[in-house]
Amino acid sequence: MSPTPTGRLIGDDLVLTRTFRAPVADVWASLTDPARTARWFGPWQGDAAPGRTIKVQMAYEEGTPWMDMTIDACEPPRRLAVSTVDEHGSWHLDMTLVESAGVTELRFTQHLTGTEGVGEVGPGWEYYLDALAASHDGQPAPDFDDYYPAMKEHFEAQRQRDQAV
């Protein structure tokens, strides 16, 4: 499989979108229900509410690590914003959903603190969002090797273009 990268750098924001032939409430559940997030990212546990911290397992990363993630905003079924800090830096993620005629668009934004690592980060989010779409549609999960390093150049080129302006 050769997936096509969709992510774009808009300033210091990495923005990716996916479209689902499903109502917004169903896609929202794929982003927030621990049994459903386990199918594409990993399970989570804790008392989820704005300002609270939950534990999230990155089930598809080496060592399947758990991490603390703060819920910055939760506006069901339209917006979820979360953040975490790890050895790679700060991660600020914002997911918004818009439904029209039974089709829901997910706009996933990572607010970057710099674009230096976008060549590694972008392919990872492409993989995870395609895994979300596959799990939602009952399809097999994608293979990360189809995303990285194949998509690295796509994201690096955007970074270089922004720096040239």
PDB file of C-alpha atoms in Angstrom:
ATOM      1  CA  MET A   1       0.000   0.000   0.000  1.00  0.00           C
ATOM      2  CA  SER A   2       1.217   3.515  -0.767  1.00  0.00           C
ATOM      3  CA  PRO A   3      -0.919   5.961   1.214  1.00  0.00           C
ATOM      4  CA  THR A   4      -0.934   9.579   0.076  1.00  0.00           C
ATOM      5  CA  PRO A   5       0.028  12.168   2.700  1.00  0.00           C
ATOM      6  CA  THR A   6      -2.648  14.756   3.408  1.00  0.00           C
ATOM      7  CA  GLY A   7      -1.083  16.774   6.212  1.00  0.00           C
ATOM      8  CA  ARG A   8      -0.245  20.437   5.755  1.00  0.00           C
ATOM      9  CA  LEU A   9       1.815  22.891   7.731  1.00  0.00           C
ATOM     10  CA  ILE A  10      -0.083  26.094   8.389  1.00  0.00           C
ATOM     11  CA  GLY A  11       2.375  28.250  10.271  1.00  0.00           C
ATOM     12  CA  ASP A  12       3.380  26.126  13.253  1.00  0.00           C
ATOM     13  CA  ASP A  13       0.233  23.966  13.035  1.00  0.00           C
ATOM     14  CA  LEU A  14       0.291  20.515  11.479  1.00  0.00           C
ATOM     15  CA  VAL A  15      -3.225  19.945  10.110  1.00  0.00           C
ATOM     16  CA  LEU A  16      -4.657  16.656   8.827  1.00  0.00           C
ATOM     17  CA  THR A  17      -8.235  15.785   7.901  1.00  0.00           C
ATOM     18  CA  ARG A  18     -10.209  12.587   7.495  1.00  0.00           C
ATOM     19  CA  THR A  19     -13.784  12.090   6.309  1.00  0.00           C
ATOM     20  CA  PHE A  20     -16.169   9.450   7.673  1.00  0.00           C
ATOM     21  CA  ARG A  21     -19.514   8.370   6.281  1.00  0.00           C
ATOM     22  CA  ALA A  22     -20.964   8.406   9.779  1.00  0.00           C
ATOM     23  CA  PRO A  23     -22.762  10.749  12.145  1.00  0.00           C
ATOM     24  CA  VAL A  24     -20.666  13.015  14.320  1.00  0.00           C
ATOM     25  CA  ALA A  25     -21.639  11.120  17.521  1.00  0.00           C
ATOM     26  CA  ASP A  26     -20.206   7.899  16.099  1.00  0.00           C
ATOM     27  CA  VAL A  27     -16.889   9.500  15.131  1.00  0.00           C
ATOM     28  CA  TRP A  28     -16.778  11.264  18.511  1.00  0.00           C
ATOM     29  CA  ALA A  29     -17.041   7.861  20.195  1.00  0.00           C
ATOM     30  CA  SER A  30     -14.053   6.660  18.138  1.00  0.00           C
ATOM     31  CA  LEU A  31     -12.047   9.540  19.632  1.00  0.00           C
ATOM     32  CA  THR A  32     -13.254   9.270  23.223  1.00  0.00           C
ATOM     33  CA  ASP A  33     -14.477   5.761  24.121  1.00  0.00           C
ATOM     34  CA  PRO A  34     -11.520   3.792  25.593  1.00  0.00           C
ATOM     35  CA  ALA A  35     -12.620   0.530  23.948  1.00  0.00           C
ATOM     36  CA  ARG A  36     -12.698   2.260  20.563  1.00  0.00           C
ATOM     37  CA  THR A  37      -9.488   4.276  20.978  1.00  0.00           C
ATOM     38  CA  ALA A  38      -7.773   0.979  21.864  1.00  0.00           C
ATOM     39  CA  ARG A  39      -8.399  -0.211  18.293  1.00  0.00           C
ATOM     40  CA  TRP A  40      -6.385   2.571  16.633  1.00  0.00           C
ATOM     41  CA  PHE A  41      -4.234   4.387  19.209  1.00  0.00           C
ATOM     42  CA  GLY A  42      -4.523   2.783  22.598  1.00  0.00           C
ATOM     43  CA  PRO A  43      -6.789   2.568  25.607  1.00  0.00           C
ATOM     44  CA  TRP A  44      -7.057   5.229  28.255  1.00  0.00           C
ATOM     45  CA  GLN A  45      -8.191   5.301  31.853  1.00  0.00           C
ATOM     46  CA  GLY A  46      -9.133   7.917  34.399  1.00  0.00           C
ATOM     47  CA  ASP A  47     -11.783  10.490  35.126  1.00  0.00           C
ATOM     48  CA  ALA A  48     -12.047  12.362  31.828  1.00  0.00           C
ATOM     49  CA  ALA A  49     -13.078  16.000  32.125  1.00  0.00           C
ATOM     50  CA  PRO A  50     -11.606  19.352  31.130  1.00  0.00           C
ATOM     51  CA  GLY A  51      -8.612  20.176  33.303  1.00  0.00           C
ATOM     52  CA  ARG A  52      -8.158  16.567  34.397  1.00  0.00           C
ATOM     53  CA  THR A  53      -5.339  14.191  33.542  1.00  0.00           C
ATOM     54  CA  ILE A  54      -5.915  10.699  32.184  1.00  0.00           C
ATOM     55  CA  LYS A  55      -3.505   7.834  31.451  1.00  0.00           C
ATOM     56  CA  VAL A  56      -3.219   6.893  27.777  1.00  0.00           C
ATOM     57  CA  GLN A  57      -1.427   3.849  26.430  1.00  0.00           C
ATOM     58  CA  MET A  58       0.328   4.168  23.092  1.00  0.00           C
ATOM     59  CA  ALA A  59      -0.464   0.590  22.123  1.00  0.00           C
ATOM     60  CA  TYR A  60       1.216   0.780  18.712  1.00  0.00           C
ATOM     61  CA  GLU A  61       4.522   2.272  19.840  1.00  0.00           C
ATOM     62  CA  GLU A  62       7.581   0.292  20.920  1.00  0.00           C
ATOM     63  CA  GLY A  63       7.122  -0.822  24.513  1.00  0.00           C
ATOM     64  CA  THR A  64       3.429   0.232  24.497  1.00  0.00           C
ATOM     65  CA  PRO A  65       4.143   3.062  26.965  1.00  0.00           C
ATOM     66  CA  TRP A  66       1.561   4.782  29.151  1.00  0.00           C
ATOM     67  CA  MET A  67       1.595   8.569  29.430  1.00  0.00           C
ATOM     68  CA  ASP A  68      -0.282  11.289  31.247  1.00  0.00           C
ATOM     69  CA  MET A  69      -2.501  13.394  29.016  1.00  0.00           C
ATOM     70  CA  THR A  70      -4.366  16.515  30.110  1.00  0.00           C
ATOM     71  CA  ILE A  71      -7.799  17.240  28.697  1.00  0.00           C
ATOM     72  CA  ASP A  72      -7.634  20.913  27.776  1.00  0.00           C
ATOM     73  CA  ALA A  73     -11.116  21.142  26.233  1.00  0.00           C
ATOM     74  CA  CYS A  74     -13.992  18.730  25.747  1.00  0.00           C
ATOM     75  CA  GLU A  75     -17.074  19.929  23.895  1.00  0.00           C
ATOM     76  CA  PRO A  76     -19.025  16.793  22.896  1.00  0.00           C
ATOM     77  CA  PRO A  77     -19.433  15.864  20.108  1.00  0.00           C
ATOM     78  CA  ARG A  78     -17.514  18.627  18.332  1.00  0.00           C
ATOM     79  CA  ARG A  79     -14.104  19.327  19.915  1.00  0.00           C
ATOM     80  CA  LEU A  80     -11.473  17.580  21.997  1.00  0.00           C
ATOM     81  CA  ALA A  81      -8.147  19.211  22.867  1.00  0.00           C
ATOM     82  CA  VAL A  82      -5.454  17.361  24.814  1.00  0.00           C
ATOM     83  CA  SER A  83      -1.828  17.915  25.728  1.00  0.00           C
ATOM     84  CA  THR A  84       1.102  15.986  27.105  1.00  0.00           C
ATOM     85  CA  VAL A  85       4.828  16.368  27.660  1.00  0.00           C
ATOM     86  CA  ASP A  86       7.335  13.602  26.990  1.00  0.00           C
ATOM     87  CA  GLU A  87      11.006  13.177  26.149  1.00  0.00           C
ATOM     88  CA  HIS A  88      10.283  14.566  22.648  1.00  0.00           C
ATOM     89  CA  GLY A  89       8.699  17.789  23.905  1.00  0.00           C
ATOM     90  CA  SER A  90       5.218  19.253  24.355  1.00  0.00           C
ATOM     91  CA  TRP A  91       2.284  17.885  22.376  1.00  0.00           C
ATOM     92  CA  HIS A  92      -0.825  20.039  21.960  1.00  0.00           C
ATOM     93  CA  LEU A  93      -3.534  18.296  19.924  1.00  0.00           C
ATOM     94  CA  ASP A  94      -6.905  19.640  18.846  1.00  0.00           C
ATOM     95  CA  MET A  95      -9.586  17.538  17.136  1.00  0.00           C
ATOM     96  CA  THR A  96     -12.716  19.132  15.722  1.00  0.00           C
ATOM     97  CA  LEU A  97     -15.635  17.363  14.070  1.00  0.00           C
ATOM     98  CA  VAL A  98     -18.161  18.808  11.622  1.00  0.00           C
ATOM     99  CA  GLU A  99     -21.084  16.802  10.242  1.00  0.00           C
ATOM    100  CA  SER A 100     -23.000  17.533   7.062  1.00  0.00           C
ATOM    101  CA  ALA A 101     -25.600  15.191   5.536  1.00  0.00           C
ATOM    102  CA  GLY A 102     -24.378  12.160   7.519  1.00  0.00           C
ATOM    103  CA  VAL A 103     -20.710  12.728   6.632  1.00  0.00           C
ATOM    104  CA  THR A 104     -18.320  13.836   9.380  1.00  0.00           C
ATOM    105  CA  GLU A 105     -14.999  15.548   8.835  1.00  0.00           C
ATOM    106  CA  LEU A 106     -12.289  15.298  11.456  1.00  0.00           C
ATOM    107  CA  ARG A 107      -9.781  18.132  11.489  1.00  0.00           C
ATOM    108  CA  PHE A 108      -6.768  17.062  13.539  1.00  0.00           C
ATOM    109  CA  THR A 109      -4.298  19.797  14.483  1.00  0.00           C
ATOM    110  CA  GLN A 110      -1.034  19.497  16.336  1.00  0.00           C
ATOM    111  CA  HIS A 111       0.083  22.907  17.531  1.00  0.00           C
ATOM    112  CA  LEU A 112       3.837  22.608  17.112  1.00  0.00           C
ATOM    113  CA  THR A 113       6.430  24.485  19.166  1.00  0.00           C
ATOM    114  CA  GLY A 114       8.706  24.355  16.108  1.00  0.00           C
ATOM    115  CA  THR A 115       8.709  22.538  12.784  1.00  0.00           C
ATOM    116  CA  GLU A 116      12.096  20.810  13.068  1.00  0.00           C
ATOM    117  CA  GLY A 117      10.682  17.296  13.579  1.00  0.00           C
ATOM    118  CA  VAL A 118       7.691  17.508  11.256  1.00  0.00           C
ATOM    119  CA  GLY A 119       9.266  14.962   8.891  1.00  0.00           C
ATOM    120  CA  GLU A 120       8.945  12.352  11.633  1.00  0.00           C
ATOM    121  CA  VAL A 121       5.750  13.570  13.315  1.00  0.00           C
ATOM    122  CA  GLY A 122       3.641  14.054  10.174  1.00  0.00           C
ATOM    123  CA  PRO A 123       3.929  10.465   8.916  1.00  0.00           C
ATOM    124  CA  GLY A 124       3.068   9.219  12.406  1.00  0.00           C
ATOM    125  CA  TRP A 125      -0.188  11.150  12.515  1.00  0.00           C
ATOM    126  CA  GLU A 126      -1.029  10.063   8.956  1.00  0.00           C
ATOM    127  CA  TYR A 127      -0.610   6.468  10.147  1.00  0.00           C
ATOM    128  CA  TYR A 128      -2.701   6.940  13.295  1.00  0.00           C
ATOM    129  CA  LEU A 129      -5.528   8.723  11.466  1.00  0.00           C
ATOM    130  CA  ASP A 130      -5.598   6.044   8.782  1.00  0.00           C
ATOM    131  CA  ALA A 131      -5.674   3.466  11.612  1.00  0.00           C
ATOM    132  CA  LEU A 132      -8.645   5.377  13.069  1.00  0.00           C
ATOM    133  CA  ALA A 133     -10.435   5.275   9.704  1.00  0.00           C
ATOM    134  CA  ALA A 134      -9.655   1.560   9.275  1.00  0.00           C
ATOM    135  CA  SER A 135     -10.886   0.689  12.771  1.00  0.00           C
ATOM    136  CA  HIS A 136     -14.022   2.760  12.261  1.00  0.00           C
ATOM    137  CA  ASP A 137     -14.773   0.940   8.994  1.00  0.00           C
ATOM    138  CA  GLY A 138     -13.845  -2.527  10.295  1.00  0.00           C
ATOM    139  CA  GLN A 139     -10.802  -2.755   8.018  1.00  0.00           C
ATOM    140  CA  PRO A 140      -7.323  -4.087   8.839  1.00  0.00           C
ATOM    141  CA  ALA A 141      -4.883  -1.640  10.392  1.00  0.00           C
ATOM    142  CA  PRO A 142      -2.331  -0.023   8.085  1.00  0.00           C
ATOM    143  CA  ASP A 143       1.371  -0.863   8.234  1.00  0.00           C
ATOM    144  CA  PHE A 144       3.556   1.916   9.655  1.00  0.00           C
ATOM    145  CA  ASP A 145       6.347   0.968   7.234  1.00  0.00           C
ATOM    146  CA  ASP A 146       4.144   2.355   4.430  1.00  0.00           C
ATOM    147  CA  TYR A 147       4.240   5.793   6.100  1.00  0.00           C
ATOM    148  CA  TYR A 148       7.757   6.300   7.344  1.00  0.00           C
ATOM    149  CA  PRO A 149      10.171   7.146   5.830  1.00  0.00           C
ATOM    150  CA  ALA A 150       8.076   7.335   2.609  1.00  0.00           C
ATOM    151  CA  MET A 151       6.151  10.456   3.743  1.00  0.00           C
ATOM    152  CA  LYS A 152       9.031  12.259   5.419  1.00  0.00           C
ATOM    153  CA  GLU A 153       9.926  14.261   2.301  1.00  0.00           C
ATOM    154  CA  HIS A 154       6.340  15.533   1.919  1.00  0.00           C
ATOM    155  CA  PHE A 155       6.439  17.126   5.363  1.00  0.00           C
ATOM    156  CA  GLU A 156      10.041  18.340   5.167  1.00  0.00           C
ATOM    157  CA  ALA A 157       9.294  20.076   1.857  1.00  0.00           C
ATOM    158  CA  GLN A 158       6.505  22.084   3.510  1.00  0.00           C
ATOM    159  CA  ARG A 159       8.842  23.112   6.307  1.00  0.00           C
ATOM    160  CA  GLN A 160      11.490  24.229   3.823  1.00  0.00           C
ATOM    161  CA  ARG A 161       8.880  26.130   1.794  1.00  0.00           C
ATOM    162  CA  ASP A 162       7.692  27.993   4.899  1.00  0.00           C
ATOM    163  CA  GLN A 163      11.268  28.902   5.823  1.00  0.00           C
ATOM    164  CA  ALA A 164      11.944  30.262   2.320  1.00  0.00           C
ATOM    165  CA  VAL A 165       9.029  32.706   2.501  1.00  0.00           C
TER     166      VAL A 165
END
